[in-house]
Coordinates of C-alpha atoms in Angstrom, one line a residue:
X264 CA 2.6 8.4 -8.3
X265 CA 5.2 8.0 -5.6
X266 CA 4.7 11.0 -4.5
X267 CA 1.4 10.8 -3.4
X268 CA 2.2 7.2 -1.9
X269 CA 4.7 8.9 0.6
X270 CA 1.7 11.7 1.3
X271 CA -0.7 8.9 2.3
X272 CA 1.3 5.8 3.2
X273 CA 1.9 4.9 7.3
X274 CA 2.9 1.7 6.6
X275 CA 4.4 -0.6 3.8
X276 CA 4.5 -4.5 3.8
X277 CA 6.7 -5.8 1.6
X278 CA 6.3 -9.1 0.2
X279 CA 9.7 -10.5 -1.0
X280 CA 11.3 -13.7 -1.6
X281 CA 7.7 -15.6 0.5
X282 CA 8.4 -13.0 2.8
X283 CA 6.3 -9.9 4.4
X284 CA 8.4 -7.3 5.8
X285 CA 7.2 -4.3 7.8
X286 CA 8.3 -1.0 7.4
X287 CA 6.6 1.5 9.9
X288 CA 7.6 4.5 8.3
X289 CA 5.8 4.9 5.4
X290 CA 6.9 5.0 1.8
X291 CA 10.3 7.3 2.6
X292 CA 11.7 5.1 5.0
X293 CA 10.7 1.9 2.4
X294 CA 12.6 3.5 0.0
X295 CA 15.5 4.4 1.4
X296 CA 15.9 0.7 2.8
X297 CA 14.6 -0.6 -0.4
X298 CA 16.8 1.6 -3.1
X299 CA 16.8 -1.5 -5.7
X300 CA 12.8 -2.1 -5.5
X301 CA 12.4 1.8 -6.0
X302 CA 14.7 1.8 -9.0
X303 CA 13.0 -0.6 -10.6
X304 CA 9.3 0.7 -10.3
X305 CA 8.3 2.7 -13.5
X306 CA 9.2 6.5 -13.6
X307 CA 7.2 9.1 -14.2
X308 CA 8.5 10.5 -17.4
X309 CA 5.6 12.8 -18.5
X310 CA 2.5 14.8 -17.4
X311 CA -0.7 12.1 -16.5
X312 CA -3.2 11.4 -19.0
X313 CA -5.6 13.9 -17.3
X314 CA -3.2 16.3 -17.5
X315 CA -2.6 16.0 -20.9
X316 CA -5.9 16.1 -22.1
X317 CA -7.2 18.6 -19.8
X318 CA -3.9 21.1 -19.8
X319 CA -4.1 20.8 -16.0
X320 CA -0.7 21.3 -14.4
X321 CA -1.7 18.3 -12.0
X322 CA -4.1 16.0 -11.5
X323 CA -5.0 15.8 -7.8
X324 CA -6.5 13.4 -6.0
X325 CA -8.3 14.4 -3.0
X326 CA -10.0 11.5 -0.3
X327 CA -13.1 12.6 1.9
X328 CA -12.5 12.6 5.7
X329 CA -14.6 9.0 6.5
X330 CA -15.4 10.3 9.5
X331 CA -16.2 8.4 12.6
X332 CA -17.7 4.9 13.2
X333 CA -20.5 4.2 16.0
X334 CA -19.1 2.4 19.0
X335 CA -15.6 3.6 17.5
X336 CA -14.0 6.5 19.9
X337 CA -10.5 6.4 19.0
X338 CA -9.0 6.4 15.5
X339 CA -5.9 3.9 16.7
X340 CA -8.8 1.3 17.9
X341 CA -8.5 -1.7 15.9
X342 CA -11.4 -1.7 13.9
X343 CA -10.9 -5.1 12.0
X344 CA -8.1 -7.5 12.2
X345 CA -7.0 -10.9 10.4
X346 CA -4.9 -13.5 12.2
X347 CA -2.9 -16.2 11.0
X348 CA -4.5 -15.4 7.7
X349 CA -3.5 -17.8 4.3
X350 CA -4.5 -17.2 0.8
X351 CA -4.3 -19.7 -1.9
X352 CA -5.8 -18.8 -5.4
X353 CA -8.7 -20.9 -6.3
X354 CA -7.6 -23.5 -8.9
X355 CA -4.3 -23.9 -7.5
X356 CA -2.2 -25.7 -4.6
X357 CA 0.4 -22.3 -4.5
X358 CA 0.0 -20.5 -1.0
X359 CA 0.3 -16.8 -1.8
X360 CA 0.1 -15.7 1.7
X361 CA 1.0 -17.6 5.0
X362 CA -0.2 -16.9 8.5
X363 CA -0.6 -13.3 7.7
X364 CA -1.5 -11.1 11.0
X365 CA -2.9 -7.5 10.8
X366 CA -4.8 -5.0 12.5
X367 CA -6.3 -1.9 11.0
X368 CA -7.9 1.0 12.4
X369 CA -9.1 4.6 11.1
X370 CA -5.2 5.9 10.9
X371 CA -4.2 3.2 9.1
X372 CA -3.0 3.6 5.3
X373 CA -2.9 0.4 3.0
X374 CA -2.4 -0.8 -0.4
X375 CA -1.2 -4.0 -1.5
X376 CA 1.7 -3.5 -4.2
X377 CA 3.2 -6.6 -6.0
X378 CA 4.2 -7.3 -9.2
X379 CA 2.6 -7.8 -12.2
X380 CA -0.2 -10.8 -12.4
X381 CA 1.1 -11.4 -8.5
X382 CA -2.5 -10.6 -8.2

C-alpha cells in the first residue's frame, strides 16, 4: 500500500543499477524523482483480502508508540549504526551490498524494497 508507505516513510534508499541512492524526503519525493520505478510497482486494483472477507472499508494498520530506550534522551540519537557494511549471500561470490553506511535512531523509518528474489 503506497499510501501507507508515504504516511510512515522518512527516508528511501534506492538500490539501482549496484547503486544506493538516498532520498530524504520520504516516499513523495522518491516518487516524483522516480516516476518509472513507481509505474512499474503493482497497483492496487481492488479492496485487500481483509477487506474482502471481513466487509471492512479498510484495513488499517496501526504501530504502538516503542517508547523510549534507557540511556536514550533524544529520538534523533543514533541508536545503532553500520559502517562500510558488505553483504554477500552465503554460497555465492556475488556482493549484494558494498560499503554500506547508516545510522538509525527512534525517528527513523526503514524498509528494504527490491525486487523479486533480490532477497
Amino acid at each position: 500500500d503506497y499510501e501507507f508507505l508515504n504516511n510512515v516513510i522518512t527516508d528511501v534508499v534506492h538500490f539501482c543499477e549496484h547503486q544506493l541512492i538516498y532520498y530524504p524526503d520520504g516516499w513523495g519525493s522518491f516518487a516524483t524523482a522516480r516516476p518509472e520505478v513507481i509505474k512499474a510497482l503493482p497497483q492496487k486494483k481492488n479492496a485487500s483480502y481483509f477487506a474482502q472477507m471481513t466487509g471492512e472499508i479498510e484495513a488499517l494498520i496501526r504501530f504502538p508508540d516503542p517508547g523510549g530506550l534507557e540511556g536514550i534522551k533524544s529520538r534523533l540519537k543514533p541508536m545503532a549504526s553500520l559502517k562500510n557494511v558488505k553483504y554477500t549471500y552465503p554460497g555465492t561470490d556475488k556482493q549484494i551490498l558494498t560499503n554500506v553506511s547508516v545510522k538509525l535512531s527512534q525517528s527513523s523509518r526503514v524498509a528494504l524494497i527490491g525486487a523479486n528474489g533480490a532477497g
